[in-house]
Amino acid sequence: NAGVTQTPKFQVLKTGQSMTLQCAQDMNHNSMYWYRQDPGMGLRLIYYSASEGTTDKGEVPNGYNVSRLNKREFSLRLESAAPSQTSVYFCASSEKGAMNEQFFGPGTRLTVL
Amino acid sequence: GNSVTQMEGPVTLSEEAFLTINCTYTATGYPSLFWYVQYPGEGLQLLLKATKADDKGSNKGFEATYRKETTSFHLEKGSVQVSDSAVYFCALSDNTGRRALTFGSGTRLQVQP
């Protein structure tokens, strides 16, 4: 099993450009999450999806959109990137009812110039 | 709202020293508590967890006890190794339908030979 995979691993954008971060899991989990990690701030929830076809905002959703394409895939889109979105982005998944243990991908390091 | 407070790092120890990383939390109800570890260049991995008061989570020589009376979940290890050098995150889940995690800011541990 590959677990949770993310692409790309690194990305540099100019202000105003758009991009989509991809995430996929092969553990048949219902719930998927997008977090961002900034120095000294831990991880903060951007969006989550409790099941296929549903999404909801987290703590810091502004400037992002998400799509739960199917049970395996959960993408994060930046429509017009800003320097404040420079961060490391992590996707995670968990099984409903499994005491909330989450499995994380390796992360995408995004720099917006 | 929920919050997690961790001691600031970095924590620098010599090999075989005793480790304590403090974690306290604020939450409504009865959260589940977690310690995650992040090795350089990698995503987060679950280290241990506890789901109710007085539970002790343990893994790889690390331990933490869920103390409801002091709202704490301190991480301890009796003898650290160089390979334990990483960033450690305390987190909680409030067991609502969202099941997302609230993270502390992380504590970097550096173990010197």
mmCIF file of C-alpha atoms in Angstrom:
data_model
loop_
_atom_site.group_PDB
_atom_site.id
_atom_site.type_symbol
_atom_site.label_atom_id
_atom_site.label_comp_id
_atom_site.label_asym_id
_atom_site.label_seq_id
_atom_site.Cartn_x
_atom_site.Cartn_y
_atom_site.Cartn_z
ATOM 1 C CA ASN A 1 0.000 0.000 0.000
ATOM 2 C CA ALA A 2 1.255 3.463 -0.867
ATOM 3 C CA GLY A 3 -0.875 5.110 1.868
ATOM 4 C CA VAL A 4 -1.435 8.797 1.145
ATOM 5 C CA THR A 5 0.319 10.263 -1.870
ATOM 6 C CA GLN A 6 0.620 13.915 -2.857
ATOM 7 C CA THR A 7 1.767 15.664 -6.006
ATOM 8 C CA PRO A 8 3.748 17.731 -6.646
ATOM 9 C CA LYS A 9 6.386 17.679 -3.892
ATOM 10 C CA PHE A 10 7.612 21.187 -4.659
ATOM 11 C CA GLN A 11 6.098 24.100 -6.549
ATOM 12 C CA VAL A 12 6.989 27.725 -7.132
ATOM 13 C CA LEU A 13 4.255 30.088 -8.340
ATOM 14 C CA LYS A 14 4.040 33.744 -9.139
ATOM 15 C CA THR A 15 1.375 35.868 -7.475
ATOM 16 C CA GLY A 16 -1.926 35.434 -9.284
ATOM 17 C CA GLN A 17 -1.163 32.047 -10.820
ATOM 18 C CA SER A 18 -3.390 29.062 -10.145
ATOM 19 C CA MET A 19 -2.613 25.461 -9.390
ATOM 20 C CA THR A 20 -4.112 22.264 -8.030
ATOM 21 C CA LEU A 21 -2.528 20.065 -5.405
ATOM 22 C CA GLN A 22 -3.415 16.419 -5.797
ATOM 23 C CA CYS A 23 -3.963 13.861 -3.047
ATOM 24 C CA ALA A 24 -4.909 10.203 -3.202
ATOM 25 C CA GLN A 25 -5.239 7.434 -0.620
ATOM 26 C CA ASP A 26 -5.493 3.696 -1.098
ATOM 27 C CA MET A 27 -6.738 2.749 2.379
ATOM 28 C CA ASN A 28 -10.443 3.011 1.524
ATOM 29 C CA HIS A 29 -10.861 5.808 4.058
ATOM 30 C CA ASN A 30 -14.014 7.880 4.126
ATOM 31 C CA SER A 31 -12.564 11.106 5.531
ATOM 32 C CA MET A 32 -9.873 13.262 3.957
ATOM 33 C CA TYR A 33 -8.281 16.539 5.043
ATOM 34 C CA TRP A 34 -6.081 19.356 3.832
ATOM 35 C CA TYR A 35 -3.795 21.139 6.305
ATOM 36 C CA ARG A 36 -1.182 23.807 5.955
ATOM 37 C CA GLN A 37 1.936 23.963 8.097
ATOM 38 C CA ASP A 38 3.590 27.262 8.887
ATOM 39 C CA PRO A 39 6.603 27.832 11.133
ATOM 40 C CA GLY A 40 5.669 28.014 14.804
ATOM 41 C CA MET A 41 1.972 27.419 14.133
ATOM 42 C CA GLY A 42 1.572 23.686 13.858
ATOM 43 C CA LEU A 43 -0.902 22.448 11.270
ATOM 44 C CA ARG A 44 -4.137 24.237 10.524
ATOM 45 C CA LEU A 45 -7.133 22.700 8.797
ATOM 46 C CA ILE A 46 -8.059 24.221 5.432
ATOM 47 C CA TYR A 47 -10.869 21.914 4.271
ATOM 48 C CA TYR A 48 -12.077 18.456 5.009
ATOM 49 C CA SER A 49 -14.324 15.867 3.416
ATOM 50 C CA ALA A 50 -16.239 13.489 5.646
ATOM 51 C CA SER A 51 -17.218 11.267 2.727
ATOM 52 C CA GLU A 52 -17.334 11.154 -1.047
ATOM 53 C CA GLY A 53 -19.343 14.055 -2.384
ATOM 54 C CA THR A 54 -19.134 16.230 0.729
ATOM 55 C CA THR A 55 -16.712 18.976 1.685
ATOM 56 C CA ASP A 56 -16.617 21.566 4.438
ATOM 57 C CA LYS A 57 -14.495 24.497 5.524
ATOM 58 C CA GLY A 58 -11.897 24.284 8.211
ATOM 59 C CA GLU A 59 -10.038 26.957 10.118
ATOM 60 C CA VAL A 60 -8.348 28.750 7.195
ATOM 61 C CA PRO A 61 -10.350 28.185 3.966
ATOM 62 C CA ASN A 62 -10.032 31.606 2.339
ATOM 63 C CA GLY A 63 -8.286 31.513 -1.038
ATOM 64 C CA TYR A 64 -8.758 27.759 -1.511
ATOM 65 C CA ASN A 65 -11.250 25.406 -3.093
ATOM 66 C CA VAL A 66 -11.451 21.641 -2.901
ATOM 67 C CA SER A 67 -12.915 18.756 -4.852
ATOM 68 C CA ARG A 68 -13.608 15.267 -3.566
ATOM 69 C CA LEU A 69 -13.422 13.584 -6.934
ATOM 70 C CA ASN A 70 -14.141 10.096 -5.629
ATOM 71 C CA LYS A 71 -13.429 8.148 -2.483
ATOM 72 C CA ARG A 72 -9.689 8.022 -3.218
ATOM 73 C CA GLU A 73 -8.927 11.553 -4.346
ATOM 74 C CA PHE A 74 -9.188 14.972 -2.724
ATOM 75 C CA SER A 75 -7.679 17.961 -4.522
ATOM 76 C CA LEU A 76 -6.902 21.465 -3.293
ATOM 77 C CA ARG A 77 -6.986 24.398 -5.703
ATOM 78 C CA LEU A 78 -5.491 27.851 -5.404
ATOM 79 C CA GLU A 79 -7.299 30.066 -7.914
ATOM 80 C CA SER A 80 -5.093 33.137 -7.538
ATOM 81 C CA ALA A 81 -2.014 32.441 -5.458
ATOM 82 C CA ALA A 82 -0.783 34.996 -2.924
ATOM 83 C CA PRO A 83 2.526 35.157 -0.996
ATOM 84 C CA SER A 84 0.570 34.447 2.207
ATOM 85 C CA GLN A 85 -0.145 30.989 0.804
ATOM 86 C CA THR A 86 3.531 30.067 0.886
ATOM 87 C CA SER A 87 3.476 27.021 3.131
ATOM 88 C CA VAL A 88 3.798 23.264 3.328
ATOM 89 C CA TYR A 89 0.533 21.513 2.526
ATOM 90 C CA PHE A 90 -0.393 18.138 3.941
ATOM 91 C CA CYS A 91 -3.195 15.838 2.943
ATOM 92 C CA ALA A 92 -4.480 13.279 5.430
ATOM 93 C CA SER A 93 -7.107 10.575 5.599
ATOM 94 C CA SER A 94 -8.884 8.598 8.293
ATOM 95 C CA GLU A 95 -11.428 5.878 8.664
ATOM 96 C CA LYS A 96 -14.751 6.955 10.083
ATOM 97 C CA GLY A 97 -15.066 5.823 13.664
ATOM 98 C CA ALA A 98 -11.423 4.757 13.976
ATOM 99 C CA MET A 99 -10.667 6.973 16.955
ATOM 100 C CA ASN A 100 -9.547 9.699 14.596
ATOM 101 C CA GLU A 101 -6.101 8.369 13.738
ATOM 102 C CA GLN A 102 -5.064 10.244 10.629
ATOM 103 C CA PHE A 103 -2.549 9.159 8.028
ATOM 104 C CA PHE A 104 -0.544 11.901 6.361
ATOM 105 C CA GLY A 105 1.023 12.313 2.969
ATOM 106 C CA PRO A 106 4.620 13.544 2.525
ATOM 107 C CA GLY A 107 3.565 17.135 1.872
ATOM 108 C CA THR A 108 3.850 19.737 -0.890
ATOM 109 C CA ARG A 109 6.167 22.677 -0.354
ATOM 110 C CA LEU A 110 4.681 25.699 -2.122
ATOM 111 C CA THR A 111 6.385 29.041 -2.588
ATOM 112 C CA VAL A 112 4.473 32.010 -3.995
ATOM 113 C CA LEU A 113 6.654 34.857 -5.192
ATOM 114 C CA GLY B 1 -12.742 26.648 20.773
ATOM 115 C CA ASN B 2 -10.178 23.874 21.059
ATOM 116 C CA SER B 3 -6.517 24.636 21.554
ATOM 117 C CA VAL B 4 -3.259 22.832 22.293
ATOM 118 C CA THR B 5 -0.225 24.399 23.920
ATOM 119 C CA GLN B 6 3.212 22.825 23.739
ATOM 120 C CA MET B 7 6.520 23.827 25.214
ATOM 121 C CA GLU B 8 8.651 25.744 22.773
ATOM 122 C CA GLY B 9 11.785 24.245 21.373
ATOM 123 C CA PRO B 10 14.230 23.382 20.330
ATOM 124 C CA VAL B 11 14.960 20.885 23.036
ATOM 125 C CA THR B 12 18.559 19.701 22.901
ATOM 126 C CA LEU B 13 19.562 16.577 24.803
ATOM 127 C CA SER B 14 22.458 14.199 24.934
ATOM 128 C CA GLU B 15 21.931 10.596 23.959
ATOM 129 C CA GLU B 16 20.391 8.489 26.780
ATOM 130 C CA ALA B 17 18.962 11.546 28.540
ATOM 131 C CA PHE B 18 15.384 11.663 29.846
ATOM 132 C CA LEU B 19 12.861 13.510 27.702
ATOM 133 C CA THR B 20 9.737 15.390 28.682
ATOM 134 C CA ILE B 21 7.742 17.530 26.277
ATOM 135 C CA ASN B 22 4.834 19.293 27.935
ATOM 136 C CA CYS B 23 1.406 19.525 26.331
ATOM 137 C CA THR B 24 -1.773 21.036 27.732
ATOM 138 C CA TYR B 25 -5.112 21.419 26.036
ATOM 139 C CA THR B 26 -8.433 23.204 26.112
ATOM 140 C CA ALA B 27 -11.466 21.426 24.733
ATOM 141 C CA THR B 28 -15.124 20.829 25.331
ATOM 142 C CA GLY B 29 -16.296 17.364 26.161
ATOM 143 C CA TYR B 30 -13.940 14.424 26.092
ATOM 144 C CA PRO B 31 -11.332 14.730 23.360
ATOM 145 C CA SER B 32 -8.972 12.075 22.101
ATOM 146 C CA LEU B 33 -5.305 13.029 22.441
ATOM 147 C CA PHE B 34 -2.391 12.257 20.152
ATOM 148 C CA TRP B 35 1.312 12.686 19.696
ATOM 149 C CA TYR B 36 2.560 12.853 16.111
ATOM 150 C CA VAL B 37 6.193 12.872 15.016
ATOM 151 C CA GLN B 38 7.648 14.476 11.907
ATOM 152 C CA TYR B 39 11.086 13.416 10.735
ATOM 153 C CA PRO B 40 12.990 15.774 8.423
ATOM 154 C CA GLY B 41 11.432 16.012 4.980
ATOM 155 C CA GLU B 42 8.553 13.693 5.822
ATOM 156 C CA GLY B 43 4.888 13.864 6.703
ATOM 157 C CA LEU B 44 3.504 13.329 10.183
ATOM 158 C CA GLN B 45 3.291 9.864 11.708
ATOM 159 C CA LEU B 46 1.164 8.862 14.654
ATOM 160 C CA LEU B 47 3.394 8.100 17.641
ATOM 161 C CA LEU B 48 0.803 7.313 20.292
ATOM 162 C CA LYS B 49 -2.727 8.117 21.364
ATOM 163 C CA ALA B 50 -5.160 8.009 24.277
ATOM 164 C CA THR B 51 -8.910 8.248 24.079
ATOM 165 C CA LYS B 52 -10.066 8.645 27.673
ATOM 166 C CA ALA B 53 -8.904 9.946 31.031
ATOM 167 C CA ASP B 54 -6.063 8.025 32.711
ATOM 168 C CA ASP B 55 -5.282 6.088 29.527
ATOM 169 C CA LYS B 56 -1.573 5.722 28.812
ATOM 170 C CA GLY B 57 -0.432 5.651 25.225
ATOM 171 C CA SER B 58 2.951 4.110 24.463
ATOM 172 C CA ASN B 59 5.098 3.309 21.449
ATOM 173 C CA LYS B 60 8.830 2.967 20.711
ATOM 174 C CA GLY B 61 9.716 3.767 24.329
ATOM 175 C CA PHE B 62 7.615 6.944 24.386
ATOM 176 C CA GLU B 63 4.729 7.308 26.818
ATOM 177 C CA ALA B 64 2.017 9.852 27.577
ATOM 178 C CA THR B 65 -0.844 9.743 30.085
ATOM 179 C CA TYR B 66 -4.171 11.468 29.528
ATOM 180 C CA ARG B 67 -4.676 13.636 32.639
ATOM 181 C CA LYS B 68 -8.112 15.194 32.620
ATOM 182 C CA GLU B 69 -7.692 16.944 35.976
ATOM 183 C CA THR B 70 -4.701 18.908 34.688
ATOM 184 C CA THR B 71 -5.769 18.844 30.993
ATOM 185 C CA SER B 72 -2.341 17.546 30.069
ATOM 186 C CA PHE B 73 -0.760 14.888 27.878
ATOM 187 C CA HIS B 74 2.984 15.171 28.419
ATOM 188 C CA LEU B 75 5.323 13.076 26.280
ATOM 189 C CA GLU B 76 8.146 11.190 28.022
ATOM 190 C CA LYS B 77 10.962 8.848 27.097
ATOM 191 C CA GLY B 78 13.468 7.411 29.502
ATOM 192 C CA SER B 79 16.488 7.299 27.198
ATOM 193 C CA VAL B 80 16.547 9.200 23.917
ATOM 194 C CA GLN B 81 18.573 8.251 20.872
ATOM 195 C CA VAL B 82 19.977 10.322 18.026
ATOM 196 C CA SER B 83 17.327 8.751 15.788
ATOM 197 C CA ASP B 84 14.605 10.402 17.926
ATOM 198 C CA SER B 85 15.595 13.811 16.571
ATOM 199 C CA ALA B 86 12.415 15.158 14.989
ATOM 200 C CA VAL B 87 9.542 17.562 15.533
ATOM 201 C CA TYR B 88 6.836 16.348 17.916
ATOM 202 C CA PHE B 89 3.242 17.573 17.718
ATOM 203 C CA CYS B 90 0.573 17.213 20.360
ATOM 204 C CA ALA B 91 -2.957 17.142 18.948
ATOM 205 C CA LEU B 92 -6.541 16.606 19.974
ATOM 206 C CA SER B 93 -9.762 15.599 18.338
ATOM 207 C CA ASP B 94 -13.021 16.688 19.869
ATOM 208 C CA ASN B 95 -14.848 13.656 18.534
ATOM 209 C CA THR B 96 -17.429 15.665 16.624
ATOM 210 C CA GLY B 97 -18.530 14.508 13.218
ATOM 211 C CA ARG B 98 -15.722 16.464 11.577
ATOM 212 C CA ARG B 99 -12.993 14.519 13.393
ATOM 213 C CA ALA B 100 -10.338 16.991 12.386
ATOM 214 C CA LEU B 101 -7.291 17.505 14.571
ATOM 215 C CA THR B 102 -6.218 20.617 16.450
ATOM 216 C CA PHE B 103 -2.434 20.736 16.662
ATOM 217 C CA GLY B 104 0.043 22.377 18.954
ATOM 218 C CA SER B 105 2.848 24.389 17.395
ATOM 219 C CA GLY B 106 5.340 21.530 17.565
ATOM 220 C CA THR B 107 8.536 20.979 19.558
ATOM 221 C CA ARG B 108 11.804 20.274 17.814
ATOM 222 C CA LEU B 109 13.992 17.711 19.574
ATOM 223 C CA GLN B 110 17.690 17.500 18.816
ATOM 224 C CA VAL B 111 19.616 14.593 20.323
ATOM 225 C CA GLN B 112 23.386 14.843 20.283
ATOM 226 C CA PRO B 113 25.690 11.788 20.373
#
